[in-house]
Amino acid sequence: MGDGCAPFKGRCFEGLELTMKSRSFIIGSAVALVAAALAGCAPKGGKTAKVDDARLVAGSPDGADWLSYGRTMDEQRFSPLTQVNDQTVGQLGLEWFSDLDTARGQEATPIVVDGVLYTTTAWSMVKAYDAATGKKLWEYDPKVPRAKLVDVCCDAVNRGVAVYKGRVYVGTLDGRLVALNADNGKVLWDKLTIPKGSHMAITGAPRIVKGKVLIGSAGAEYIVRGYLAAYDAETGKEAWRFYTVPGDPSKPFEGKHLEAAAKTWAPDAWKNGGGGTVWDSITYDPKTNLIYFGTANAEPWNPNARGGKGGDSLYTASIVAINADTGEYVWHFQQTPEDRWDYDSTQQIIAADLPINGKPTRVIMHAPKNGFFYILDAKTGKFLSGKPFAKLITWASGLDPVTGKPNILPEARYEQTGKPFMGWPGALGAHSWQPMSYSPKTGLVYIPANEVSQPYNAAPKGWKPGKVGFQIGLETSKLAMPADPNIRAAAAAATTGSLLAWDPIAGKARWRVEHTGPSNGGTLATAGNLVFQGTAGGEFRAYTADTGKQLWSFAAQSGIIAAPMTYSVKGVQYVAIMVGWGGVYDVAPGILAAKSGSVRNISRLMVFKLGGKAKLPAPPADAKRVLDPPPFTGTAAQADAGSVPYHASCNVCHGDAAIAGGLNPDLRHSAALGNPKLWQQIVHDGLLSQNGMVAWKDQYTPEQIENIRQYVIRRANEDKALEAKGK
Ligand code: CA
């Protein structure tokens, strides 16, 4: 340990825990390290990744580095690099690639600093490479317990690291924030950021603001109370915590903003968490000195389960602005009041200068799940415009032109009508976490847009949350996809995705490229008049930014959901992307997967440059899986009964109507289907908990679990009959 650590000289902690594998020891050491830090002795960062505040704010004006999640602090994901451009992109070839040691969804945007590329993979693992050659420099595995998978809707994903003053920061699925030495990946500190035993999880990338690391968490379907927190970048000490929803009223409010928010909830609503988690977007704008973040849905989704009274449920489904120095509330704008559709507002927030009514204005732009594109005044949060970017919106007839408040349609309040409601968009969102980009050159925002519906139906009155898995207060078993080829074909036809070039000033699309299915990758815009995007069907593509003409594509062998990024080393421009299908909440069963085209997961980091000549190994042949279930020997009543818990809990991972999305096991093919004892051992007792399939004995009885088996057997036989007819 070096300067400023006199009290601990010779026996300081840097490197102490580094040889130790045990997580408990690491956490124990972290406590010691934080204690040491409080005494003025924080473990020092490395000699690489020397990124300070000035460098972060400048944002690499020449485009060589990609210093934070959205490249620049305004998160525009626009690169000034032009070597790869609309004239040269045809020569773009694979330069190097790295096979990843996990076959789950890859969502990270790599960071590049001074020729070193840092990225994360599924299970929150971190890897560092020589950005020009692909030589792996180090890797770090936080050893996330695999049973944590039950606490996330959409795979064991991670969206990337932050770097600052020789340190690399990662948020782990099990809720830790870990600081690594950027030179070698050794742990400097490791801090639990969520309540012990909480169902919260971290999938988002940390951001650095003025010496603090900011991170929130996911979990608004699992009875949690959302917050964003800031930690001292050097020591890991918590600097502030901003709760987004009110807590236990017998305790003091943690801020005036919560006193105001409490009036928009029923008194008992806090008992079911409240939600409003901060699981993705965090944008710092040095021009306003504000931090903007988006909040997730109100929970449980069904408002009847939020204390029996509807209300706006602040500050869920909102953008909140807080003071970057103090973490105190400044303004909020709620995009979806009284959310009951899982319309998270967590999508990436872009700050930009736009001419509004002819006047240069600092704004933030946002395309949340609810299907409207918003422009707000960055300083005040004033609503400037909101136009539908989704093709079909069934929950609101439009927004008030002055306040931006939605006009919610009565039929969308399904818990009040008592009737099912078909939501467009559904919970997948008209736009999800896949980052959009903004080109100041074209003035267009490039949105990975989805058209996916979802049926909503309130659970019977008296619904209470259970202990394991999703707790949203819906009952959708009767709305599952039927084994009717015509209905399936119609649903598949309506379920689409596109690359949408949106003119924010005009409030309309300039061009759109239709994709085969939804859930395609994030976008990158460059000064070379290009937009890059990967598709769920497994192609990495480049289009002209002004007109959307496809100029280039590369067969990536696996569906792409992550966003591309670009950087340069010694005058050579590279384009990098994480490849690996996953990350999908399987509400739109095999339809989504089947439409996408390529849903196998071959996880790789791929890096391209002009004239790159690397070749991928040939992909394994896709084996056609023929359904061969045991005969259905249960009763219709059993299978019907099994459909209810299936669609309350199992569908989140294994797909609506028991048709999986290509990543998690498709239970219609399960070897345990014909073995009731083994089925109980897996589902009731947790035999496969090390694979993420935890025990459900706290949620369901053996009889209910047997009913689920009968439901899946019946479903498998229905689909086998369809296959026999060639449908
Ligand atoms: Ca949500």
GROMACS .gro file of N, CA and C in nm, residues 465-581:
model
  351
  465PRO      N    1  -4.909  -1.212  -0.192
  465PRO     CA    2  -4.784  -1.259  -0.252
  465PRO      C    3  -4.731  -1.383  -0.181
  466GLY      N    4  -4.666  -1.470  -0.260
  466GLY     CA    5  -4.600  -1.585  -0.202
  466GLY      C    6  -4.453  -1.553  -0.175
  467LYS      N    7  -4.372  -1.657  -0.162
  467LYS     CA    8  -4.234  -1.634  -0.120
  467LYS      C    9  -4.132  -1.648  -0.231
  468VAL      N   10  -4.168  -1.718  -0.338
  468VAL     CA   11  -4.068  -1.748  -0.442
  468VAL      C   12  -4.117  -1.697  -0.577
  469GLY      N   13  -4.028  -1.636  -0.651
  469GLY     CA   14  -4.058  -1.599  -0.790
  469GLY      C   15  -4.144  -1.475  -0.803
  470PHE      N   16  -4.201  -1.458  -0.923
  470PHE     CA   17  -4.285  -1.342  -0.958
  470PHE      C   18  -4.404  -1.329  -0.863
  471GLN      N   19  -4.434  -1.204  -0.822
  471GLN     CA   20  -4.549  -1.178  -0.735
  471GLN      C   21  -4.619  -1.056  -0.789
  472ILE      N   22  -4.704  -1.074  -0.891
  472ILE     CA   23  -4.757  -0.956  -0.959
  472ILE      C   24  -4.908  -0.941  -0.950
  473GLY      N   25  -4.975  -1.040  -0.892
  473GLY     CA   26  -5.119  -1.026  -0.869
  473GLY      C   27  -5.204  -1.046  -0.993
  474LEU      N   28  -5.152  -1.119  -1.092
  474LEU     CA   29  -5.231  -1.147  -1.212
  474LEU      C   30  -5.268  -1.295  -1.215
  475GLU      N   31  -5.371  -1.326  -1.295
  475GLU     CA   32  -5.411  -1.466  -1.317
  475GLU      C   33  -5.436  -1.478  -1.467
  476THR      N   34  -5.338  -1.532  -1.537
  476THR     CA   35  -5.344  -1.529  -1.684
  476THR      C   36  -5.350  -1.668  -1.746
  477SER      N   37  -5.377  -1.771  -1.662
  477SER     CA   38  -5.368  -1.906  -1.717
  477SER      C   39  -5.465  -1.928  -1.833
  478LYS      N   40  -5.584  -1.863  -1.826
  478LYS     CA   41  -5.682  -1.886  -1.933
  478LYS      C   42  -5.650  -1.804  -2.057
  479LEU      N   43  -5.551  -1.717  -2.045
  479LEU     CA   44  -5.515  -1.632  -2.159
  479LEU      C   45  -5.389  -1.682  -2.228
  480ALA      N   46  -5.340  -1.799  -2.186
  480ALA     CA   47  -5.219  -1.853  -2.248
  480ALA      C   48  -5.247  -1.887  -2.395
  481MET      N   49  -5.141  -1.890  -2.472
  481MET     CA   50  -5.153  -1.919  -2.616
  481MET      C   51  -5.218  -2.055  -2.639
  482PRO      N   52  -5.331  -2.061  -2.709
  482PRO     CA   53  -5.395  -2.190  -2.734
  482PRO      C   54  -5.323  -2.269  -2.843
  483ALA      N   55  -5.349  -2.399  -2.845
  483ALA     CA   56  -5.286  -2.485  -2.947
  483ALA      C   57  -5.368  -2.479  -3.075
  484ASP      N   58  -5.391  -2.360  -3.123
  484ASP     CA   59  -5.468  -2.340  -3.245
  484ASP      C   60  -5.374  -2.274  -3.346
  485PRO      N   61  -5.340  -2.345  -3.452
  485PRO     CA   62  -5.239  -2.291  -3.544
  485PRO      C   63  -5.278  -2.156  -3.604
  486ASN      N   64  -5.406  -2.132  -3.622
  486ASN     CA   65  -5.447  -2.004  -3.680
  486ASN      C   66  -5.424  -1.889  -3.583
  487ILE      N   67  -5.460  -1.914  -3.456
  487ILE     CA   68  -5.438  -1.809  -3.356
  487ILE      C   69  -5.288  -1.785  -3.339
  488ARG      N   70  -5.213  -1.895  -3.337
  488ARG     CA   71  -5.067  -1.880  -3.321
  488ARG      C   72  -5.007  -1.801  -3.438
  489ALA      N   73  -5.054  -1.830  -3.557
  489ALA     CA   74  -4.999  -1.760  -3.674
  489ALA      C   75  -5.033  -1.611  -3.669
  490ALA      N   76  -5.156  -1.581  -3.626
  490ALA     CA   77  -5.197  -1.441  -3.618
  490ALA      C   78  -5.114  -1.368  -3.512
  491ALA      N   79  -5.092  -1.435  -3.397
  491ALA     CA   80  -5.013  -1.373  -3.290
  491ALA      C   81  -4.870  -1.352  -3.337
  492ALA      N   82  -4.816  -1.451  -3.409
  492ALA     CA   83  -4.679  -1.439  -3.458
  492ALA      C   84  -4.667  -1.323  -3.557
  493ALA      N   85  -4.768  -1.309  -3.642
  493ALA     CA   86  -4.762  -1.203  -3.742
  493ALA      C   87  -4.763  -1.065  -3.676
  494ALA      N   88  -4.837  -1.054  -3.564
  494ALA     CA   89  -4.849  -0.922  -3.499
  494ALA      C   90  -4.728  -0.891  -3.411
  495THR      N   91  -4.648  -0.992  -3.379
  495THR     CA   92  -4.535  -0.975  -3.287
  495THR      C   93  -4.410  -0.943  -3.369
  496THR      N   94  -4.368  -0.819  -3.367
  496THR     CA   95  -4.257  -0.779  -3.453
  496THR      C   96  -4.161  -0.688  -3.377
  497GLY      N   97  -4.056  -0.651  -3.446
  497GLY     CA   98  -3.960  -0.555  -3.392
  497GLY      C   99  -3.901  -0.477  -3.507
  498SER      N  100  -3.841  -0.363  -3.477
  498SER     CA  101  -3.784  -0.282  -3.586
  498SER      C  102  -3.671  -0.196  -3.534
  499LEU      N  103  -3.593  -0.148  -3.628
  499LEU     CA  104  -3.499  -0.039  -3.600
  499LEU      C  105  -3.570   0.087  -3.648
  500LEU      N  106  -3.600   0.174  -3.553
  500LEU     CA  107  -3.681   0.292  -3.581
  500LEU      C  108  -3.595   0.417  -3.574
  501ALA      N  109  -3.587   0.492  -3.685
  501ALA     CA  110  -3.515   0.620  -3.685
  501ALA      C  111  -3.617   0.730  -3.658
  502TRP      N  112  -3.610   0.785  -3.539
  502TRP     CA  113  -3.714   0.874  -3.489
  502TRP      C  114  -3.666   1.019  -3.492
  503ASP      N  115  -3.747   1.104  -3.550
  503ASP     CA  116  -3.716   1.247  -3.551
  503ASP      C  117  -3.780   1.308  -3.426
  504PRO      N  118  -3.699   1.345  -3.327
  504PRO     CA  119  -3.758   1.389  -3.200
  504PRO      C  120  -3.828   1.525  -3.213
  505ILE      N  121  -3.781   1.608  -3.302
  505ILE     CA  122  -3.842   1.741  -3.316
  505ILE      C  123  -3.979   1.729  -3.384
  506ALA      N  124  -3.981   1.654  -3.494
  506ALA     CA  125  -4.107   1.638  -3.566
  506ALA      C  126  -4.200   1.541  -3.494
  507GLY      N  127  -4.141   1.456  -3.406
  507GLY     CA  128  -4.224   1.358  -3.334
  507GLY      C  129  -4.277   1.250  -3.426
  508LYS      N  130  -4.194   1.210  -3.522
  508LYS     CA  131  -4.239   1.100  -3.609
  508LYS      C  132  -4.121   1.021  -3.665
  509ALA      N  133  -4.153   0.905  -3.722
  509ALA     CA  134  -4.049   0.818  -3.778
  509ALA      C  135  -3.998   0.878  -3.908
  510ARG      N  136  -3.865   0.876  -3.928
  510ARG     CA  137  -3.808   0.914  -4.058
  510ARG      C  138  -3.791   0.790  -4.145
  511TRP      N  139  -3.744   0.683  -4.085
  511TRP     CA  140  -3.739   0.556  -4.155
  511TRP      C  141  -3.745   0.443  -4.053
  512ARG      N  142  -3.774   0.325  -4.103
  512ARG     CA  143  -3.787   0.210  -4.014
  512ARG      C  144  -3.745   0.084  -4.090
  513VAL      N  145  -3.664   0.002  -4.026
  513VAL     CA  146  -3.629  -0.128  -4.083
  513VAL      C  147  -3.701  -0.234  -4.002
  514GLU      N  148  -3.787  -0.309  -4.066
  514GLU     CA  149  -3.861  -0.414  -3.996
  514GLU      C  150  -3.770  -0.536  -3.975
  515HIS      N  151  -3.771  -0.587  -3.854
  515HIS     CA  152  -3.698  -0.711  -3.825
  515HIS      C  153  -3.797  -0.827  -3.821
  516THR      N  154  -3.740  -0.946  -3.817
  516THR     CA  155  -3.826  -1.065  -3.816
  516THR      C  156  -3.910  -1.072  -3.689
  517GLY      N  157  -3.848  -1.043  -3.578
  517GLY     CA  158  -3.917  -1.052  -3.450
  517GLY      C  159  -3.873  -0.940  -3.357
  518PRO      N  160  -3.923  -0.939  -3.234
  518PRO     CA  161  -3.883  -0.836  -3.138
  518PRO      C  162  -3.754  -0.871  -3.066
  519SER      N  163  -3.718  -0.787  -2.968
  519SER     CA  164  -3.604  -0.811  -2.880
  519SER      C  165  -3.472  -0.816  -2.956
  520ASN      N  166  -3.451  -0.718  -3.045
  520ASN     CA  167  -3.324  -0.705  -3.115
  520ASN      C  168  -3.228  -0.621  -3.031
  521GLY      N  169  -3.106  -0.603  -3.079
  521GLY     CA  170  -3.002  -0.539  -3.001
  521GLY      C  171  -3.014  -0.388  -2.993
  522GLY      N  172  -2.934  -0.329  -2.904
  522GLY     CA  173  -2.923  -0.184  -2.893
  522GLY      C  174  -2.853  -0.126  -3.015
  523THR      N  175  -2.845   0.007  -3.022
  523THR     CA  176  -2.792   0.071  -3.142
  523THR      C  177  -2.671   0.159  -3.112
  524LEU      N  178  -2.593   0.182  -3.216
  524LEU     CA  179  -2.477   0.273  -3.213
  524LEU      C  180  -2.484   0.361  -3.336
  525ALA      N  181  -2.472   0.492  -3.317
  525ALA     CA  182  -2.468   0.585  -3.431
  525ALA      C  183  -2.327   0.642  -3.442
  526THR      N  184  -2.279   0.661  -3.565
  526THR     CA  185  -2.145   0.717  -3.580
  526THR      C  186  -2.146   0.834  -3.680
  527ALA      N  187  -2.038   0.912  -3.672
  527ALA     CA  188  -2.023   1.026  -3.762
  527ALA      C  189  -1.994   0.978  -3.905
  528GLY      N  190  -1.969   0.849  -3.921
  528GLY     CA  191  -1.950   0.793  -4.055
  528GLY      C  192  -2.082   0.765  -4.125
  529ASN      N  193  -2.189   0.831  -4.081
  529ASN     CA  194  -2.324   0.812  -4.136
  529ASN      C  195  -2.369   0.666  -4.126
  530LEU      N  196  -2.340   0.605  -4.010
  530LEU     CA  197  -2.378   0.465  -3.991
  530LEU      C  198  -2.457   0.447  -3.863
  531VAL      N  199  -2.545   0.349  -3.868
  531VAL     CA  200  -2.608   0.297  -3.747
  531VAL      C  201  -2.583   0.147  -3.745
  532PHE      N  202  -2.531   0.098  -3.633
  532PHE     CA  203  -2.507  -0.046  -3.617
  532PHE      C  204  -2.614  -0.104  -3.525
  533GLN      N  205  -2.656  -0.225  -3.559
  533GLN     CA  206  -2.747  -0.298  -3.470
  533GLN      C  207  -2.735  -0.447  -3.496
  534GLY      N  208  -2.739  -0.527  -3.391
  534GLY     CA  209  -2.750  -0.671  -3.404
  534GLY      C  210  -2.896  -0.711  -3.397
  535THR      N  211  -2.929  -0.825  -3.457
  535THR     CA  212  -3.068  -0.869  -3.453
  535THR      C  213  -3.083  -0.995  -3.370
  536ALA      N  214  -3.205  -1.015  -3.322
  536ALA     CA  215  -3.235  -1.138  -3.248
  536ALA      C  216  -3.215  -1.259  -3.337
  537GLY      N  217  -3.222  -1.238  -3.467
  537GLY     CA  218  -3.201  -1.346  -3.562
  537GLY      C  219  -3.054  -1.379  -3.585
  538GLY      N  220  -2.963  -1.306  -3.519
  538GLY     CA  221  -2.822  -1.343  -3.525
  538GLY      C  222  -2.741  -1.274  -3.633
  539GLU      N  223  -2.787  -1.157  -3.678
  539GLU     CA  224  -2.705  -1.081  -3.774
  539GLU      C  225  -2.661  -0.951  -3.711
  540PHE      N  226  -2.537  -0.913  -3.738
  540PHE     CA  227  -2.485  -0.783  -3.697
  540PHE      C  228  -2.484  -0.696  -3.823
  541ARG      N  229  -2.554  -0.583  -3.819
  541ARG     CA  230  -2.576  -0.506  -3.941
  541ARG      C  231  -2.536  -0.360  -3.928
  542ALA      N  232  -2.504  -0.298  -4.042
  542ALA     CA  233  -2.481  -0.154  -4.049
  542ALA      C  234  -2.573  -0.094  -4.155
  543TYR      N  235  -2.633   0.020  -4.120
  543TYR     CA  236  -2.723   0.092  -4.209
  543TYR      C  237  -2.673   0.236  -4.224
  544THR      N  238  -2.712   0.300  -4.334
  544THR     CA  239  -2.685   0.444  -4.341
  544THR      C  240  -2.773   0.513  -4.237
  545ALA      N  241  -2.712   0.610  -4.166
  545ALA     CA  242  -2.785   0.676  -4.057
  545ALA      C  243  -2.894   0.769  -4.111
  546ASP      N  244  -2.873   0.824  -4.230
  546ASP     CA  245  -2.971   0.920  -4.280
  546ASP      C  246  -3.091   0.854  -4.347
  547THR      N  247  -3.068   0.736  -4.411
  547THR     CA  248  -3.179   0.677  -4.487
  547THR      C  249  -3.216   0.534  -4.447
  548GLY      N  250  -3.132   0.468  -4.367
  548GLY     CA  251  -3.166   0.332  -4.324
  548GLY      C  252  -3.138   0.225  -4.427
  549LYS      N  253  -3.052   0.255  -4.522
  549LYS     CA  254  -3.017   0.154  -4.622
  549LYS      C  255  -2.916   0.056  -4.562
  550GLN      N  256  -2.945  -0.074  -4.571
  550GLN     CA  257  -2.850  -0.171  -4.514
  550GLN      C  258  -2.728  -0.182  -4.604
  551LEU      N  259  -2.609  -0.164  -4.542
  551LEU     CA  260  -2.485  -0.165  -4.619
  551LEU      C  261  -2.399  -0.288  -4.590
  552TRP      N  262  -2.420  -0.349  -4.476
  552TRP     CA  263  -2.328  -0.455  -4.433
  552TRP      C  264  -2.398  -0.545  -4.334
  553SER      N  265  -2.363  -0.675  -4.335
  553SER     CA  266  -2.411  -0.762  -4.227
  553SER      C  267  -2.312  -0.876  -4.205
  554PHE      N  268  -2.317  -0.932  -4.088
  554PHE     CA  269  -2.227  -1.039  -4.049
  554PHE      C  270  -2.309  -1.144  -3.974
  555ALA      N  271  -2.293  -1.271  -4.012
  555ALA     CA  272  -2.368  -1.378  -3.946
  555ALA      C  273  -2.301  -1.413  -3.814
  556ALA      N  274  -2.366  -1.378  -3.705
  556ALA     CA  275  -2.304  -1.391  -3.573
  556ALA      C  276  -2.332  -1.524  -3.505
  557GLN      N  277  -2.411  -1.609  -3.566
  557GLN     CA  278  -2.439  -1.746  -3.519
  557GLN      C  279  -2.529  -1.754  -3.397
  558SER      N  280  -2.559  -1.642  -3.333
  558SER     CA  281  -2.646  -1.643  -3.216
  558SER      C  282  -2.719  -1.509  -3.211
  559GLY      N  283  -2.837  -1.507  -3.155
  559GLY     CA  284  -2.912  -1.383  -3.146
  559GLY      C  285  -2.836  -1.276  -3.070
  560ILE      N  286  -2.851  -1.150  -3.112
  560ILE     CA  287  -2.781  -1.038  -3.049
  560ILE      C  288  -2.883  -0.950  -2.979
  561ILE      N  289  -2.857  -0.920  -2.852
  561ILE     CA  290  -2.944  -0.828  -2.779
  561ILE      C  291  -2.866  -0.706  -2.729
  562ALA      N  292  -2.734  -0.718  -2.717
  562ALA     CA  293  -2.651  -0.609  -2.664
  562ALA      C  294  -2.638  -0.497  -2.766
  563ALA      N  295  -2.582  -0.386  -2.721
  563ALA     CA  296  -2.556  -0.273  -2.810
  563ALA      C  297  -2.411  -0.274  -2.855
  564PRO      N  298  -2.382  -0.240  -2.981
  564PRO     CA  299  -2.245  -0.229  -3.027
  564PRO      C  300  -2.177  -0.103  -2.974
  565MET      N  301  -2.046  -0.100  -2.979
  565MET     CA  302  -1.971   0.021  -2.944
  565MET      C  303  -1.850   0.028  -3.036
  566THR      N  304  -1.782   0.142  -3.038
  566THR     CA  305  -1.666   0.157  -3.125
  566THR      C  306  -1.557   0.238  -3.056
  567TYR      N  307  -1.432   0.216  -3.098
  567TYR     CA  308  -1.318   0.282  -3.037
  567TYR      C  309  -1.204   0.278  -3.137
  568SER      N  310  -1.093   0.343  -3.105
  568SER     CA  311  -0.977   0.329  -3.193
  568SER      C  312  -0.851   0.310  -3.111
  569VAL      N  313  -0.758   0.234  -3.170
  569VAL     CA  314  -0.626   0.213  -3.110
  569VAL      C  315  -0.523   0.240  -3.219
  570LYS      N  316  -0.430   0.330  -3.192
  570LYS     CA  317  -0.325   0.365  -3.289
  570LYS      C  318  -0.383   0.393  -3.427
  571GLY      N  319  -0.489   0.473  -3.429
  571GLY     CA  320  -0.543   0.517  -3.557
  571GLY      C  321  -0.632   0.418  -3.629
  572VAL      N  322  -0.654   0.301  -3.569
  572VAL     CA  323  -0.741   0.202  -3.633
  572VAL      C  324  -0.875   0.197  -3.559
  573GLN      N  325  -0.984   0.210  -3.632
  573GLN     CA  326  -1.115   0.205  -3.569
  573GLN      C  327  -1.165   0.060  -3.558
  574TYR      N  328  -1.217   0.027  -3.443
  574TYR     CA  329  -1.275  -0.105  -3.418
  574TYR      C  330  -1.423  -0.090  -3.380
  575VAL      N  331  -1.500  -0.192  -3.412
  575VAL     CA  332  -1.641  -0.197  -3.370
  575VAL      C  333  -1.658  -0.328  -3.293
  576ALA      N  334  -1.711  -0.317  -3.172
  576ALA     CA  335  -1.722  -0.436  -3.086
  576ALA      C  336  -1.866  -0.462  -3.048
  577ILE      N  337  -1.896  -0.589  -3.032
  577ILE     CA  338  -2.031  -0.625  -2.986
  577ILE      C  339  -2.028  -0.757  -2.909
  578MET      N  340  -2.110  -0.761  -2.804
  578MET     CA  341  -2.130  -0.885  -2.729
  578MET      C  342  -2.243  -0.962  -2.796
  579VAL      N  343  -2.218  -1.088  -2.824
  579VAL     CA  344  -2.317  -1.171  -2.893
  579VAL      C  345  -2.363  -1.282  -2.799
  580GLY      N  346  -2.490  -1.312  -2.797
  580GLY     CA  347  -2.540  -1.422  -2.713
  580GLY      C  348  -2.687  -1.402  -2.681
  581TRP      N  349  -2.771  -1.486  -2.737
  581TRP     CA  350  -2.915  -1.475  -2.720
  581TRP      C  351  -2.956  -1.503  -2.576
   0.00000   0.00000   0.00000
